[in-house]
Tab-separated table of C-alpha atoms in Angstrom:
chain	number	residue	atom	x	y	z
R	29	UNK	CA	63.616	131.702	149.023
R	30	UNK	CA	64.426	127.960	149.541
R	31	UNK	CA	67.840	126.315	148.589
R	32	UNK	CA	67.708	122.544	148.127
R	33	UNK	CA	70.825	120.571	148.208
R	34	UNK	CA	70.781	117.160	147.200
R	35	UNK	CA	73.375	114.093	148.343
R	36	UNK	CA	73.987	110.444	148.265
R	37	UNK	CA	74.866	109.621	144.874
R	38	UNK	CA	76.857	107.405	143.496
R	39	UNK	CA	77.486	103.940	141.150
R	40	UNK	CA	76.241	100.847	142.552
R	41	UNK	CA	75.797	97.469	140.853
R	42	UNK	CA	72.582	96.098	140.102
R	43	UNK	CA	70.636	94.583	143.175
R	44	UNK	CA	72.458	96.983	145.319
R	45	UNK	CA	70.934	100.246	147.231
R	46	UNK	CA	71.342	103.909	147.606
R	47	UNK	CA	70.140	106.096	150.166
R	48	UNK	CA	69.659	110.312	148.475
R	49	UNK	CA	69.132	113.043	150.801
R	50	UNK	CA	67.538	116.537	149.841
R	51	UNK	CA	67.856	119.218	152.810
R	52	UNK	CA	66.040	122.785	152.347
R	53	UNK	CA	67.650	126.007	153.525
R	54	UNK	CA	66.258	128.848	153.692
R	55	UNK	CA	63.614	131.360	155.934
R	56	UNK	CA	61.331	128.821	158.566
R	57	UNK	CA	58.279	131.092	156.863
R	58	UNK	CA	58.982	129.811	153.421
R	59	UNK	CA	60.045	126.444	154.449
R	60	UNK	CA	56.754	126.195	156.174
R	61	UNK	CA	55.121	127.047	153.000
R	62	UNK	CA	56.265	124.138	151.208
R	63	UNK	CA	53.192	121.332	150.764
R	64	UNK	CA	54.933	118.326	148.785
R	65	UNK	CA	58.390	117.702	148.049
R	66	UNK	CA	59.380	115.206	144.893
R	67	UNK	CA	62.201	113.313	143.749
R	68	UNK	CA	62.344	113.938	139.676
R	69	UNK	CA	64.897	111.997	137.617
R	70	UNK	CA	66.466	112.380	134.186
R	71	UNK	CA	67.782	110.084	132.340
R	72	UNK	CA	70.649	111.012	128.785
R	73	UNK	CA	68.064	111.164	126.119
R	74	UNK	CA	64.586	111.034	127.800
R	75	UNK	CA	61.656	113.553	129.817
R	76	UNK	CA	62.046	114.230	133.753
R	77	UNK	CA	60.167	112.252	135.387
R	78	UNK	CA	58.698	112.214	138.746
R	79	UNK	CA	59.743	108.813	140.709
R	80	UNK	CA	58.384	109.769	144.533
R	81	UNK	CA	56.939	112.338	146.115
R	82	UNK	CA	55.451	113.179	149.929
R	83	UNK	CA	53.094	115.885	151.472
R	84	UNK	CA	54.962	117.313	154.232
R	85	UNK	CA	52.236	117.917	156.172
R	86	UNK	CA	50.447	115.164	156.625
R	87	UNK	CA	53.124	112.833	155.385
R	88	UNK	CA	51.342	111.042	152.921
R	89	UNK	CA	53.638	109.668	150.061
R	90	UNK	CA	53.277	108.670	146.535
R	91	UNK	CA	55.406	106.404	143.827
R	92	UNK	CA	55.864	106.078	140.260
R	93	UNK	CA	54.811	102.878	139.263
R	94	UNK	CA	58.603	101.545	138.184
R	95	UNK	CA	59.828	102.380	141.230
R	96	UNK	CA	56.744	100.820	144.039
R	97	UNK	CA	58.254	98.225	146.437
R	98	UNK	CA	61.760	99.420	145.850
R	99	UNK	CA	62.122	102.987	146.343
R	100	UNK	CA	60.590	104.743	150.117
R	101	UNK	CA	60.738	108.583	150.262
R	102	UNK	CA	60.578	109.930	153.940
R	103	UNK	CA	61.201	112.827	155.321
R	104	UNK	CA	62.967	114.248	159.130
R	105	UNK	CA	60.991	117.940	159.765
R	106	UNK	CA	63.838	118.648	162.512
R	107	UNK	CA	66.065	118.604	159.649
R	108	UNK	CA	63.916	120.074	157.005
R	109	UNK	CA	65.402	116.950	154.670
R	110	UNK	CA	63.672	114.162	152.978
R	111	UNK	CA	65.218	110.957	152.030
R	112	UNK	CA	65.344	108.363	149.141
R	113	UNK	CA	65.861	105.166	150.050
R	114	UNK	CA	66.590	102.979	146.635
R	115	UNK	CA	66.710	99.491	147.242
R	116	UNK	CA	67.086	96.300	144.513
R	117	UNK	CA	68.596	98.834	142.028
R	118	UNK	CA	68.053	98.503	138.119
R	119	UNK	CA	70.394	99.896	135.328
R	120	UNK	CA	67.280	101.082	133.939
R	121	UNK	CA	67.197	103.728	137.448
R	122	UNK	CA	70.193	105.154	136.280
R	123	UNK	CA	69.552	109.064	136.327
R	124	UNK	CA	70.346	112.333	137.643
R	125	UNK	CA	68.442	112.613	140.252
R	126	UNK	CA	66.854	116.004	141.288
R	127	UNK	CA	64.709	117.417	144.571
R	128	UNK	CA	61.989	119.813	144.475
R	129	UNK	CA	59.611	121.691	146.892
R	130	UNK	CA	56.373	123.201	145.776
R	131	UNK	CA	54.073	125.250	147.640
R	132	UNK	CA	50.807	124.771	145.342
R	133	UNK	CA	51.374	121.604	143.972
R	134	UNK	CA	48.564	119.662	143.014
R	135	UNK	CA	49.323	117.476	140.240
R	136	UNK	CA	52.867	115.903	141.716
R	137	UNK	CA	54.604	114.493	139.069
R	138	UNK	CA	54.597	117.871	136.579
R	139	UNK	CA	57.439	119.413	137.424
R	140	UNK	CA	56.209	122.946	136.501
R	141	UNK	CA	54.415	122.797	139.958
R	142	UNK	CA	57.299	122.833	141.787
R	143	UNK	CA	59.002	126.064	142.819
R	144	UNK	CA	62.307	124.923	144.047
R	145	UNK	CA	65.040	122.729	142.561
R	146	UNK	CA	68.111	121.448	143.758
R	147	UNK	CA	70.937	120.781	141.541
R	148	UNK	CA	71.090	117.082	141.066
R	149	UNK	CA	72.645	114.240	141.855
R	150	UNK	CA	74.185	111.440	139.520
R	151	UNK	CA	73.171	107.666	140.071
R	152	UNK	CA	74.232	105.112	138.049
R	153	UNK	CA	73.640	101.263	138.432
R	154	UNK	CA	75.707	99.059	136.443
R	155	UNK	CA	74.530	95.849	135.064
């Protein structure tokens, strides 16, 4: 089993940044498992959504088009953690935010792929 805990939340006014973090606990042999971890976010009224999302193997990363040229997902393997950097924030990116790992993921933005969720983290970007 994996645990994901998710930080780096917070209100911010619009223009301003946010850095999230998402660090996985658990067994190195299921960690190792994991191909793609994904940032999800849900806003009051509306679907999850996926907003970023990277293959920790290779590294490769992907974006949701509202979020390309403001928002860089990376990860740090030492730590097991990837990272959300938000920059030139929007009131429309105002969400809980939520980290998942997936072992067989193929289509990355369906969040039934994904086998592991953390428990979310609020953002909110006032206008």
């Amino acid at each position: 089993q994996v645990q994901l805990v998710e930080s780096g939340g917070g209100s911010v006014q619009a223009g301003g940044s946010l850095r999230l973090s998402c660090a996985a606990f658990g067994h190195t042999y299921s960690i190792n498992y994991i191909n793609y971890m994904t940032w999800f976010r849900q806003a009051p009224g509306k679907e999850r959504e996926g907003v970023a999302s990277i293959n920790t193997i290779g590294g490769s990363t992907n974006y949701a088009d509202s979020v390309k040229g403001r928002f860089t997902i990376s990860q740090d393997k030492s730590k097991n953690t990837v990272y959300l950097q938000m920059n030139s924030l929007k009131a429309e990116d105002t969400a809980m935010y939520y980290c998942a790992a997936g072992t067989r993921v193929f289509r990355l933005f369906m969040s039934n792929e994904y086998n592991y969720w953390g428990q979310g983290t609020q953002v909110t970007v006032s206008s």
